[in-house]
């Protein structure tokens, strides 16, 4: 499956909706899009992973790099994800403690409106690689599978 990216403004946030697979082949496309958004002044990013079928350590590294770059620019980066298979990978790697992960874009906007805009745990993440924890429960680096019959190509 391919990677599909779409961008929209919602409130004062730029929402990047990600669909498909984020892996060693498609990760650079995601990294480039996030970099372009940050370079163009979109420093309040929401990355919506709601339609991600698969994400590996490369994809996680792209997200960590984006978080670090956003913070360097004085911005924020929230993840939207309600899919258990992706959430499990974030928990296994400890990245659920690094990112603000909320179940919907609306939840992000509500959090921002309430004044809890950063919600993150620490400053920038030192190591962008998820590390050996991703293999703690077998092949956890492969979040996803044929759970949906949908497919999009770009």
GROMACS .gro file of N, CA, C and O in nm, residues 33-101:
model
  276
   33UNK      N    1   0.720   1.615   0.383
   33UNK     CA    2   0.598   1.695   0.394
   33UNK      C    3   0.596   1.771   0.526
   33UNK      O    4   0.564   1.889   0.530
   34UNK      N    5   0.633   1.704   0.635
   34UNK     CA    6   0.636   1.773   0.765
   34UNK      C    7   0.739   1.884   0.763
   34UNK      O    8   0.714   1.995   0.811
   35UNK      N    9   0.854   1.858   0.705
   35UNK     CA   10   0.958   1.960   0.695
   35UNK      C   11   0.909   2.081   0.615
   35UNK      O   12   0.932   2.196   0.654
   36UNK      N   13   0.840   2.055   0.504
   36UNK     CA   14   0.785   2.165   0.423
   36UNK      C   15   0.684   2.247   0.503
   36UNK      O   16   0.684   2.370   0.494
   37UNK      N   17   0.599   2.179   0.581
   37UNK     CA   18   0.501   2.250   0.662
   37UNK      C   19   0.570   2.338   0.766
   37UNK      O   20   0.533   2.455   0.785
   38UNK      N   21   0.669   2.282   0.834
   38UNK     CA   22   0.742   2.359   0.935
   38UNK      C   23   0.817   2.476   0.871
   38UNK      O   24   0.815   2.587   0.926
   39UNK      N   25   0.878   2.452   0.757
   39UNK     CA   26   0.952   2.559   0.687
   39UNK      C   27   0.860   2.671   0.641
   39UNK      O   28   0.901   2.787   0.633
   40UNK      N   29   0.734   2.638   0.612
   40UNK     CA   30   0.639   2.739   0.564
   40UNK      C   31   0.572   2.814   0.679
   40UNK      O   32   0.485   2.897   0.655
   41UNK      N   33   0.610   2.782   0.803
   41UNK     CA   34   0.556   2.855   0.917
   41UNK      C   35   0.444   2.784   0.991
   41UNK      O   36   0.388   2.840   1.085
   42UNK      N   37   0.409   2.664   0.950
   42UNK     CA   38   0.306   2.587   1.021
   42UNK      C   39   0.372   2.517   1.139
   42UNK      O   40   0.420   2.405   1.128
   43UNK      N   41   0.374   2.585   1.254
   43UNK     CA   42   0.444   2.532   1.371
   43UNK      C   43   0.351   2.467   1.472
   43UNK      O   44   0.398   2.415   1.574
   44UNK      N   45   0.222   2.470   1.447
   44UNK     CA   46   0.125   2.404   1.535
   44UNK      C   47   0.065   2.288   1.455
   44UNK      O   48  -0.037   2.302   1.389
   45UNK      N   49   0.134   2.174   1.460
   45UNK     CA   50   0.097   2.060   1.376
   45UNK      C   51   0.020   1.954   1.453
   45UNK      O   52   0.046   1.928   1.570
   46UNK      N   53  -0.073   1.893   1.381
   46UNK     CA   54  -0.144   1.775   1.429
   46UNK      C   55  -0.124   1.669   1.322
   46UNK      O   56  -0.161   1.689   1.207
   47UNK      N   57  -0.064   1.557   1.360
   47UNK     CA   58  -0.045   1.447   1.266
   47UNK      C   59  -0.150   1.342   1.298
   47UNK      O   60  -0.148   1.282   1.405
   48UNK      N   61  -0.244   1.327   1.206
   48UNK     CA   62  -0.357   1.236   1.224
   48UNK      C   63  -0.321   1.100   1.166
   48UNK      O   64  -0.313   1.083   1.044
   49UNK      N   65  -0.299   1.002   1.254
   49UNK     CA   66  -0.261   0.867   1.214
   49UNK      C   67  -0.382   0.774   1.206
   49UNK      O   68  -0.366   0.651   1.201
   50UNK      N   69  -0.501   0.829   1.203
   50UNK     CA   70  -0.623   0.750   1.208
   50UNK      C   71  -0.641   0.651   1.095
   50UNK      O   72  -0.711   0.552   1.111
   51UNK      N   73  -0.578   0.674   0.982
   51UNK     CA   74  -0.593   0.582   0.868
   51UNK      C   75  -0.461   0.515   0.832
   51UNK      O   76  -0.444   0.467   0.720
   52UNK      N   77  -0.370   0.510   0.928
   52UNK     CA   78  -0.243   0.440   0.906
   52UNK      C   79  -0.265   0.291   0.928
   52UNK      O   80  -0.313   0.249   1.033
   53UNK      N   81  -0.230   0.213   0.826
   53UNK     CA   82  -0.246   0.068   0.833
   53UNK      C   83  -0.124   0.000   0.890
   53UNK      O   84  -0.133  -0.112   0.943
   54UNK      N   85  -0.008   0.066   0.878
   54UNK     CA   86   0.118   0.004   0.917
   54UNK      C   87   0.218   0.114   0.945
   54UNK      O   88   0.224   0.213   0.872
   55UNK      N   89   0.295   0.098   1.052
   55UNK     CA   90   0.405   0.192   1.080
   55UNK      C   91   0.519   0.111   1.140
   55UNK      O   92   0.498   0.026   1.226
   56UNK      N   93   0.641   0.137   1.092
   56UNK     CA   94   0.757   0.065   1.145
   56UNK      C   95   0.849   0.164   1.215
   56UNK      O   96   0.815   0.281   1.235
   57UNK      N   97   0.967   0.117   1.252
   57UNK     CA   98   1.060   0.202   1.327
   57UNK      C   99   1.104   0.324   1.246
   57UNK      O  100   1.130   0.429   1.304
   58UNK      N  101   1.109   0.312   1.115
   58UNK     CA  102   1.143   0.429   1.033
   58UNK      C  103   1.035   0.536   1.048
   58UNK      O  104   1.066   0.654   1.066
   59UNK      N  105   0.910   0.494   1.044
   59UNK     CA  106   0.801   0.589   1.061
   59UNK      C  107   0.802   0.654   1.197
   59UNK      O  108   0.779   0.774   1.211
   60UNK      N  109   0.831   0.575   1.300
   60UNK     CA  110   0.841   0.632   1.435
   60UNK      C  111   0.954   0.733   1.443
   60UNK      O  112   0.941   0.837   1.506
   61UNK      N  113   1.066   0.701   1.379
   61UNK     CA  114   1.179   0.793   1.377
   61UNK      C  115   1.145   0.924   1.308
   61UNK      O  116   1.187   1.032   1.353
   62UNK      N  117   1.067   0.917   1.202
   62UNK     CA  118   1.022   1.038   1.132
   62UNK      C  119   0.939   1.124   1.227
   62UNK      O  120   0.956   1.247   1.234
   63UNK      N  121   0.849   1.062   1.301
   63UNK     CA  122   0.764   1.137   1.395
   63UNK      C  123   0.846   1.201   1.507
   63UNK      O  124   0.823   1.316   1.543
   64UNK      N  125   0.943   1.127   1.559
   64UNK     CA  126   1.028   1.183   1.666
   64UNK      C  127   1.110   1.300   1.611
   64UNK      O  128   1.121   1.404   1.676
   65UNK      N  129   1.165   1.284   1.493
   65UNK     CA  130   1.240   1.393   1.431
   65UNK      C  131   1.153   1.516   1.409
   65UNK      O  132   1.197   1.630   1.431
   66UNK      N  133   1.027   1.495   1.368
   66UNK     CA  134   0.934   1.606   1.348
   66UNK      C  135   0.903   1.676   1.480
   66UNK      O  136   0.895   1.799   1.485
   67UNK      N  137   0.886   1.598   1.586
   67UNK     CA  138   0.861   1.657   1.718
   67UNK      C  139   0.979   1.743   1.761
   67UNK      O  140   0.961   1.857   1.806
   68UNK      N  141   1.098   1.691   1.746
   68UNK     CA  142   1.218   1.767   1.784
   68UNK      C  143   1.228   1.896   1.704
   68UNK      O  144   1.255   2.003   1.759
   69UNK      N  145   1.207   1.888   1.574
   69UNK     CA  146   1.219   2.007   1.488
   69UNK      C  147   1.111   2.108   1.523
   69UNK      O  148   1.137   2.228   1.529
   70UNK      N  149   0.989   2.061   1.548
   70UNK     CA  150   0.880   2.150   1.585
   70UNK      C  151   0.915   2.225   1.714
   70UNK      O  152   0.896   2.346   1.724
   71UNK      N  153   0.967   2.154   1.812
   71UNK     CA  154   1.005   2.217   1.939
   71UNK      C  155   1.117   2.317   1.921
   71UNK      O  156   1.117   2.422   1.985
   72UNK      N  157   1.214   2.284   1.834
   72UNK     CA  158   1.323   2.379   1.807
   72UNK      C  159   1.270   2.510   1.752
   72UNK      O  160   1.328   2.617   1.777
   73UNK      N  161   1.161   2.503   1.678
   73UNK     CA  162   1.100   2.622   1.617
   73UNK      C  163   0.998   2.688   1.709
   73UNK      O  164   0.931   2.782   1.670
   74UNK      N  165   0.984   2.635   1.831
   74UNK     CA  166   0.887   2.691   1.926
   74UNK      C  167   0.745   2.645   1.899
   74UNK      O  168   0.651   2.707   1.949
   75UNK      N  169   0.730   2.537   1.824
   75UNK     CA  170   0.598   2.489   1.789
   75UNK      C  171   0.555   2.369   1.871
   75UNK      O  172   0.619   2.331   1.969
   76UNK      N  173   0.443   2.311   1.829
   76UNK     CA  174   0.389   2.192   1.894
   76UNK      C  175   0.356   2.088   1.788
   76UNK      O  176   0.333   2.121   1.672
   77UNK      N  177   0.355   1.964   1.830
   77UNK     CA  178   0.314   1.854   1.743
   77UNK      C  179   0.234   1.756   1.827
   77UNK      O  180   0.284   1.704   1.926
   78UNK      N  181   0.109   1.737   1.789
   78UNK     CA  182   0.021   1.640   1.855
   78UNK      C  183  -0.003   1.525   1.759
   78UNK      O  184  -0.009   1.545   1.638
   79UNK      N  185  -0.019   1.406   1.813
   79UNK     CA  186  -0.059   1.291   1.734
   79UNK      C  187  -0.204   1.260   1.762
   79UNK      O  188  -0.248   1.266   1.877
   80UNK      N  189  -0.276   1.224   1.657
   80UNK     CA  190  -0.413   1.176   1.671
   80UNK      C  191  -0.412   1.029   1.633
   80UNK      O  192  -0.367   0.991   1.524
   81UNK      N  193  -0.458   0.947   1.727
   81UNK     CA  194  -0.462   0.804   1.700
   81UNK      C  195  -0.555   0.737   1.800
   81UNK      O  196  -0.542   0.758   1.920
   82UNK      N  197  -0.646   0.657   1.747
   82UNK     CA  198  -0.735   0.578   1.832
   82UNK      C  199  -0.724   0.430   1.798
   82UNK      O  200  -0.794   0.348   1.858
   83UNK      N  201  -0.635   0.396   1.706
   83UNK     CA  202  -0.618   0.257   1.665
   83UNK      C  203  -0.530   0.182   1.764
   83UNK      O  204  -0.415   0.220   1.785
   84UNK      N  205  -0.582   0.077   1.819
   84UNK     CA  206  -0.509   0.003   1.922
   84UNK      C  207  -0.375  -0.049   1.871
   84UNK      O  208  -0.276  -0.048   1.942
   85UNK      N  209  -0.367  -0.094   1.747
   85UNK     CA  210  -0.242  -0.152   1.698
   85UNK      C  211  -0.130  -0.048   1.691
   85UNK      O  212  -0.015  -0.079   1.717
   86UNK      N  213  -0.163   0.076   1.659
   86UNK     CA  214  -0.063   0.183   1.657
   86UNK      C  215  -0.034   0.230   1.799
   86UNK      O  216   0.082   0.252   1.836
   87UNK      N  217  -0.139   0.244   1.879
   87UNK     CA  218  -0.119   0.284   2.019
   87UNK      C  219  -0.032   0.184   2.094
   87UNK      O  220   0.053   0.223   2.175
   88UNK      N  221  -0.050   0.057   2.066
   88UNK     CA  222   0.032  -0.047   2.130
   88UNK      C  223   0.179  -0.028   2.097
   88UNK      O  224   0.265  -0.038   2.184
   89UNK      N  225   0.208   0.002   1.973
   89UNK     CA  226   0.346   0.026   1.932
   89UNK      C  227   0.404   0.149   2.003
   89UNK      O  228   0.518   0.147   2.050
   90UNK      N  229   0.323   0.254   2.016
   90UNK     CA  230   0.370   0.373   2.088
   90UNK      C  231   0.397   0.339   2.235
   90UNK      O  232   0.495   0.387   2.292
   91UNK      N  233   0.313   0.255   2.296
   91UNK     CA  234   0.335   0.215   2.435
   91UNK      C  235   0.460   0.129   2.449
   91UNK      O  236   0.541   0.149   2.540
   92UNK      N  237   0.476   0.031   2.362
   92UNK     CA  238   0.591  -0.060   2.369
   92UNK      C  239   0.723   0.017   2.358
   92UNK      O  240   0.819  -0.014   2.428
   93UNK      N  241   0.725   0.117   2.272
   93UNK     CA  242   0.848   0.194   2.250
   93UNK      C  243   0.864   0.309   2.349
   93UNK      O  244   0.968   0.376   2.350
   94UNK      N  245   0.763   0.334   2.432
   94UNK     CA  246   0.769   0.444   2.527
   94UNK      C  247   0.736   0.579   2.466
   94UNK      O  248   0.740   0.681   2.535
   95UNK      N  249   0.701   0.580   2.339
   95UNK     CA  250   0.673   0.707   2.273
   95UNK      C  251   0.538   0.767   2.315
   95UNK      O  252   0.514   0.885   2.292
   96UNK      N  253   0.454   0.688   2.380
   96UNK     CA  254   0.330   0.743   2.433
   96UNK      C  255   0.358   0.841   2.547
   96UNK      O  256   0.273   0.922   2.582
   97UNK      N  257   0.479   0.834   2.603
   97UNK     CA  258   0.521   0.927   2.708
   97UNK      C  259   0.592   1.050   2.652
   97UNK      O  260   0.620   1.144   2.724
   98UNK      N  261   0.624   1.044   2.524
   98UNK     CA  262   0.697   1.153   2.458
   98UNK      C  263   0.601   1.244   2.383
   98UNK      O  264   0.613   1.366   2.387
   99UNK      N  265   0.506   1.184   2.313
   99UNK     CA  266   0.409   1.259   2.234
   99UNK      C  267   0.281   1.282   2.313
   99UNK      O  268   0.245   1.203   2.399
  100UNK      N  269   0.211   1.389   2.278
  100UNK     CA  270   0.074   1.407   2.320
  100UNK      C  271  -0.009   1.330   2.217
  100UNK      O  272  -0.008   1.364   2.099
  101UNK      N  273  -0.075   1.223   2.261
  101UNK     CA  274  -0.156   1.139   2.172
  101UNK      C  275  -0.300   1.148   2.217
  101UNK      O  276  -0.333   1.113   2.331
   0.00000   0.00000   0.00000
